[in-house]
């Protein structure tokens, strides 16, 4: 990045924190129902505690949801889209999907929408939705999926036939900022069907209800009212006045209150005669449920558009602070300018040589991350104890989840994995998101990584919160990796950021060593560690009377963690020599862990692979001989140490030489090579020779190499499942390339065969580290049995190509990730890309969370960092 930002968007980023360009953004979740935050039940069943059917009538406690939504950074107000096709039984205000218990493979959204564009200051955003013209098949989706087993595919919206004959609306929403607090909204509806059709379009503005949870209602409540034809004015105490204008004279302003319909839900009188569902009931059923006085805390402009086949209509709106908003009719100029500036910005981000198809994939992946920023409000102490205006929560709630995290109190904008299927942060997901996002806005990426280690997230004991469903679960410790990558992407210059993260991660590393090394032998545990169903038994719940499990992946994660903290300390030493002592500590700690990983039973010399080791209570040691990602995590524990990047390290070097002299058994983990720029060192848990052997058994089409990356479990287990007897029962794991038939962990998690981006990316980076540090080529037959050989770097490049190919269509063929449904390859569909959670190990079909998964946005990172001729 140059000192003088070249593009208009770069100039906005340079002043974003002072000029307020991040104050307004797409911070509105697309699902708030079914979340832990809204669960006040005795049994912790979040899905049933606040179901989809309640969402239109019941006020949320902690946040809001909507379609194509914007809000301010505190979500005091929300702007979103509602639609009605004239046939649905309810107003379409939010996306529909199955809850975890309803889906035969866990929670699953049943709509089709995409994030097509977005810039980091949200100066331009584009969202698209395909809305059926027939009644939405809510009941059919629930009933058909309930009738299917885990051995069957999910029943999807495309399977209902509702899109037959192209009878649907293509709804595109564009946002463009004329200023930090001046927002243009454009809504275009295209009739894809063969006949003229009508649709009600309802851009909606409302205030989040924060007044209903106190012991006494405030004397002055927020208010929205029609101040002139086509104009809604909004006032909230302590906030600037808002003005929303629409450019259509036919627009009817409707008002109700963002209050619960207690009479409908509970048979009790309500606070408002026109509660939250008032606008929907009025539009769908014609009921007198909107406020005739023309005011409330929830509002919408209703416009009925009749569109010929193949035609389109567009509405323009403008939301500003203050009473003197410019006319919405001026919006076209702003939209055109911001879209052109978005093109200019991405021309800077994407390197020369990027193909048009790659550019489109990367841009939509980046766009998904910009849309996945969400306002996240959750005060665990208050959630556990309840609000003064509500009955106390059942005492059992504190025994279900998160009772040990009372310090956690968030009112922040965070990068979520997905605004619908995962509308809450997860520690290691966020780390992956930040690495990709740093290519757009390194300052925001750095702020996110710092935020998660701040005292209102990190536990006082040093543990990082895993995710909302159980903050006390353990995610792999990759924050240091993410911080280093963001530091690198940002130009290796922000040592203050690196130091802030480093000091907090020291606490987290200590927590790991004190809590996840029960044998005090530098072999670590950690439970599922983000790999859910990958093992024959639940690694998080093994009873101590049965035995203990020492994990190859947990041990390797800790070796990697030590290397990354070593790297940080060395980089910081160039600015402060005091870090040199800490660097020595992590150098020695890495060597101790690496030796344990290789010498204490995790490595199988016969199989050339790393396995978890089960210590049964009867004294037997049983290696869990599953060829899976668990055994490949050790490959990622590699660091290239380049002396010329650091400061004066004489003491560190001398101490390291002395330590290796006293402990010659650690020498296999330090590899020195002469290069043109001096000596380059590789510190690696896996020696280059051992890596060759591992890859020989992995990079085989019949094992872990798929056409689209590395499988999470080897395909050899398709015919040779692994079985082990534990506590008198047989535990089995086999190869499942698609959705998991195991309920071991639950949800839609499956690491029993599909291709999954995060570890593929880490393996690619590690192979490149080996390649650049060793000097001489190490050749591996690739693929196995082909007779062709490739270097570690060439293998990394090809794995990257395979992953990107998931989203590429060629010669009339659909992209592999969407190939299951011919519908998705039709002209109005094929340019819209979904970034699934994981991908079928044989075909590449997208699976799991089926909309936008932030870690799959790593495909943009691969495209930007691809080595090109």
PDB file of C-alpha atoms in Angstrom, residues 25-146:
ATOM      1  CA  UNK A  25     -22.884  -0.817   7.445  1.00  0.00           C
ATOM      2  CA  UNK A  26     -24.619  -4.154   6.724  1.00  0.00           C
ATOM      3  CA  UNK A  27     -24.461  -4.965  10.430  1.00  0.00           C
ATOM      4  CA  UNK A  28     -27.952  -6.499  10.620  1.00  0.00           C
ATOM      5  CA  UNK A  29     -28.094 -10.292  11.041  1.00  0.00           C
ATOM      6  CA  UNK A  30     -30.310 -12.305   8.712  1.00  0.00           C
ATOM      7  CA  UNK A  31     -31.305 -14.571  11.600  1.00  0.00           C
ATOM      8  CA  UNK A  32     -31.650 -13.638  15.259  1.00  0.00           C
ATOM      9  CA  UNK A  33     -34.211 -16.331  16.119  1.00  0.00           C
ATOM     10  CA  UNK A  34     -32.859 -19.684  17.278  1.00  0.00           C
ATOM     11  CA  UNK A  35     -29.709 -18.153  18.792  1.00  0.00           C
ATOM     12  CA  UNK A  36     -28.307 -18.696  22.269  1.00  0.00           C
ATOM     13  CA  UNK A  37     -28.676 -15.000  23.054  1.00  0.00           C
ATOM     14  CA  UNK A  38     -32.440 -15.186  22.599  1.00  0.00           C
ATOM     15  CA  UNK A  39     -32.792 -18.486  24.498  1.00  0.00           C
ATOM     16  CA  UNK A  40     -34.282 -18.041  27.986  1.00  0.00           C
ATOM     17  CA  UNK A  41     -35.463 -21.644  28.315  1.00  0.00           C
ATOM     18  CA  UNK A  42     -34.760 -24.131  31.101  1.00  0.00           C
ATOM     19  CA  UNK A  43     -33.374 -26.788  28.760  1.00  0.00           C
ATOM     20  CA  UNK A  44     -31.125 -24.702  26.509  1.00  0.00           C
ATOM     21  CA  UNK A  45     -32.973 -25.651  23.330  1.00  0.00           C
ATOM     22  CA  UNK A  46     -32.338 -22.381  21.535  1.00  0.00           C
ATOM     23  CA  UNK A  47     -34.096 -23.445  18.346  1.00  0.00           C
ATOM     24  CA  UNK A  48     -37.402 -24.194  20.076  1.00  0.00           C
ATOM     25  CA  UNK A  49     -37.096 -21.354  22.577  1.00  0.00           C
ATOM     26  CA  UNK A  50     -37.352 -18.731  19.841  1.00  0.00           C
ATOM     27  CA  UNK A  51     -38.563 -20.357  16.591  1.00  0.00           C
ATOM     28  CA  UNK A  52     -38.963 -18.790  13.172  1.00  0.00           C
ATOM     29  CA  UNK A  53     -42.718 -18.661  13.677  1.00  0.00           C
ATOM     30  CA  UNK A  54     -42.230 -16.241  16.602  1.00  0.00           C
ATOM     31  CA  UNK A  55     -39.803 -13.935  14.808  1.00  0.00           C
ATOM     32  CA  UNK A  56     -42.409 -11.768  13.091  1.00  0.00           C
ATOM     33  CA  UNK A  57     -44.417 -11.259  16.313  1.00  0.00           C
ATOM     34  CA  UNK A  58     -41.890 -11.281  19.153  1.00  0.00           C
ATOM     35  CA  UNK A  59     -39.315  -8.660  20.044  1.00  0.00           C
ATOM     36  CA  UNK A  60     -35.690  -9.699  20.152  1.00  0.00           C
ATOM     37  CA  UNK A  61     -33.656  -9.018  23.258  1.00  0.00           C
ATOM     38  CA  UNK A  62     -30.114  -8.615  21.917  1.00  0.00           C
ATOM     39  CA  UNK A  63     -30.235  -7.784  18.229  1.00  0.00           C
ATOM     40  CA  UNK A  64     -32.436  -7.682  15.132  1.00  0.00           C
ATOM     41  CA  UNK A  65     -32.644  -9.450  11.791  1.00  0.00           C
ATOM     42  CA  UNK A  66     -33.813  -8.698   8.286  1.00  0.00           C
ATOM     43  CA  UNK A  67     -33.060  -9.065   4.583  1.00  0.00           C
ATOM     44  CA  UNK A  68     -30.365  -6.959   2.896  1.00  0.00           C
ATOM     45  CA  UNK A  69     -30.134  -4.937   6.077  1.00  0.00           C
ATOM     46  CA  UNK A  70     -28.085  -1.946   7.210  1.00  0.00           C
ATOM     47  CA  UNK A  71     -27.774  -0.416  10.655  1.00  0.00           C
ATOM     48  CA  UNK A  72     -25.542   1.876  12.621  1.00  0.00           C
ATOM     49  CA  UNK A  73     -22.658   0.329  14.575  1.00  0.00           C
ATOM     50  CA  UNK A  74     -24.783   0.156  17.766  1.00  0.00           C
ATOM     51  CA  UNK A  75     -27.886  -1.030  15.911  1.00  0.00           C
ATOM     52  CA  UNK A  76     -30.044   1.731  17.315  1.00  0.00           C
ATOM     53  CA  UNK A  77     -31.862   1.752  13.950  1.00  0.00           C
ATOM     54  CA  UNK A  78     -32.265  -0.836  11.185  1.00  0.00           C
ATOM     55  CA  UNK A  79     -33.057  -0.514   7.485  1.00  0.00           C
ATOM     56  CA  UNK A  80     -33.991  -3.643   5.530  1.00  0.00           C
ATOM     57  CA  UNK A  81     -36.259  -5.069   2.852  1.00  0.00           C
ATOM     58  CA  UNK A  82     -39.587  -6.872   3.119  1.00  0.00           C
ATOM     59  CA  UNK A  83     -41.514  -8.427   0.217  1.00  0.00           C
ATOM     60  CA  UNK A  84     -44.896 -10.005  -0.494  1.00  0.00           C
ATOM     61  CA  UNK A  85     -45.701 -11.935  -3.644  1.00  0.00           C
ATOM     62  CA  UNK A  86     -49.451 -11.844  -3.102  1.00  0.00           C
ATOM     63  CA  UNK A  87     -49.594 -15.559  -2.278  1.00  0.00           C
ATOM     64  CA  UNK A  88     -47.484 -16.140   0.844  1.00  0.00           C
ATOM     65  CA  UNK A  89     -49.216 -16.581   4.195  1.00  0.00           C
ATOM     66  CA  UNK A  90     -46.723 -14.191   5.835  1.00  0.00           C
ATOM     67  CA  UNK A  91     -44.722 -11.152   4.854  1.00  0.00           C
ATOM     68  CA  UNK A  92     -41.218 -12.105   3.701  1.00  0.00           C
ATOM     69  CA  UNK A  93     -39.115 -10.161   6.224  1.00  0.00           C
ATOM     70  CA  UNK A  94     -36.377 -12.720   6.893  1.00  0.00           C
ATOM     71  CA  UNK A  95     -34.924 -15.840   5.319  1.00  0.00           C
ATOM     72  CA  UNK A  96     -36.482 -19.165   6.192  1.00  0.00           C
ATOM     73  CA  UNK A  97     -34.655 -22.321   7.100  1.00  0.00           C
ATOM     74  CA  UNK A  98     -34.808 -25.416   9.234  1.00  0.00           C
ATOM     75  CA  UNK A  99     -33.658 -25.415  12.822  1.00  0.00           C
ATOM     76  CA  UNK A 100     -31.033 -27.883  13.998  1.00  0.00           C
ATOM     77  CA  UNK A 101     -33.588 -30.469  15.187  1.00  0.00           C
ATOM     78  CA  UNK A 102     -35.704 -30.096  12.014  1.00  0.00           C
ATOM     79  CA  UNK A 103     -33.008 -30.682   9.411  1.00  0.00           C
ATOM     80  CA  UNK A 104     -31.910 -34.221   8.640  1.00  0.00           C
ATOM     81  CA  UNK A 105     -28.365 -32.799   8.582  1.00  0.00           C
ATOM     82  CA  UNK A 106     -28.813 -30.000  11.104  1.00  0.00           C
ATOM     83  CA  UNK A 107     -29.680 -26.358  10.626  1.00  0.00           C
ATOM     84  CA  UNK A 108     -30.100 -25.409   6.993  1.00  0.00           C
ATOM     85  CA  UNK A 109     -31.347 -22.275   5.264  1.00  0.00           C
ATOM     86  CA  UNK A 110     -33.896 -22.952   2.510  1.00  0.00           C
ATOM     87  CA  UNK A 111     -33.626 -19.838   0.368  1.00  0.00           C
ATOM     88  CA  UNK A 112     -31.417 -18.600  -2.463  1.00  0.00           C
ATOM     89  CA  UNK A 113     -29.655 -15.298  -2.042  1.00  0.00           C
ATOM     90  CA  UNK A 114     -26.154 -14.021  -2.665  1.00  0.00           C
ATOM     91  CA  UNK A 115     -23.752 -11.238  -1.748  1.00  0.00           C
ATOM     92  CA  UNK A 116     -22.505  -9.968  -5.077  1.00  0.00           C
ATOM     93  CA  UNK A 117     -20.421  -6.961  -4.134  1.00  0.00           C
ATOM     94  CA  UNK A 118     -19.158  -4.949  -1.230  1.00  0.00           C
ATOM     95  CA  UNK A 119     -16.416  -2.533  -0.227  1.00  0.00           C
ATOM     96  CA  UNK A 120     -14.810  -2.317   3.212  1.00  0.00           C
ATOM     97  CA  UNK A 121     -16.289   1.116   4.030  1.00  0.00           C
ATOM     98  CA  UNK A 122     -19.629  -0.136   2.670  1.00  0.00           C
ATOM     99  CA  UNK A 123     -19.661   2.702   0.190  1.00  0.00           C
ATOM    100  CA  UNK A 124     -21.139   0.164  -2.246  1.00  0.00           C
ATOM    101  CA  UNK A 125     -22.927  -3.122  -1.474  1.00  0.00           C
ATOM    102  CA  UNK A 126     -24.974  -5.426  -3.714  1.00  0.00           C
ATOM    103  CA  UNK A 127     -27.348  -8.208  -2.588  1.00  0.00           C
ATOM    104  CA  UNK A 128     -29.550 -10.487  -4.703  1.00  0.00           C
ATOM    105  CA  UNK A 129     -32.476 -12.769  -3.863  1.00  0.00           C
ATOM    106  CA  UNK A 130     -34.653 -15.118  -5.919  1.00  0.00           C
ATOM    107  CA  UNK A 131     -38.188 -14.943  -4.527  1.00  0.00           C
ATOM    108  CA  UNK A 132     -40.826 -17.409  -5.790  1.00  0.00           C
ATOM    109  CA  UNK A 133     -44.016 -15.967  -7.241  1.00  0.00           C
ATOM    110  CA  UNK A 134     -46.046 -18.880  -5.865  1.00  0.00           C
ATOM    111  CA  UNK A 135     -46.691 -19.338  -2.163  1.00  0.00           C
ATOM    112  CA  UNK A 136     -43.478 -20.166  -0.363  1.00  0.00           C
ATOM    113  CA  UNK A 137     -43.545 -23.901   0.567  1.00  0.00           C
ATOM    114  CA  UNK A 138     -42.798 -23.532   4.288  1.00  0.00           C
ATOM    115  CA  UNK A 139     -44.722 -26.599   5.431  1.00  0.00           C
ATOM    116  CA  UNK A 140     -43.463 -28.844   2.620  1.00  0.00           C
ATOM    117  CA  UNK A 141     -39.839 -28.055   3.436  1.00  0.00           C
ATOM    118  CA  UNK A 142     -40.338 -28.908   7.095  1.00  0.00           C
ATOM    119  CA  UNK A 143     -42.341 -32.075   6.472  1.00  0.00           C
ATOM    120  CA  UNK A 144     -40.200 -33.531   3.685  1.00  0.00           C
ATOM    121  CA  UNK A 145     -36.947 -33.007   5.568  1.00  0.00           C
ATOM    122  CA  UNK A 146     -38.439 -34.461   8.749  1.00  0.00           C
TER     123      UNK A 146
END
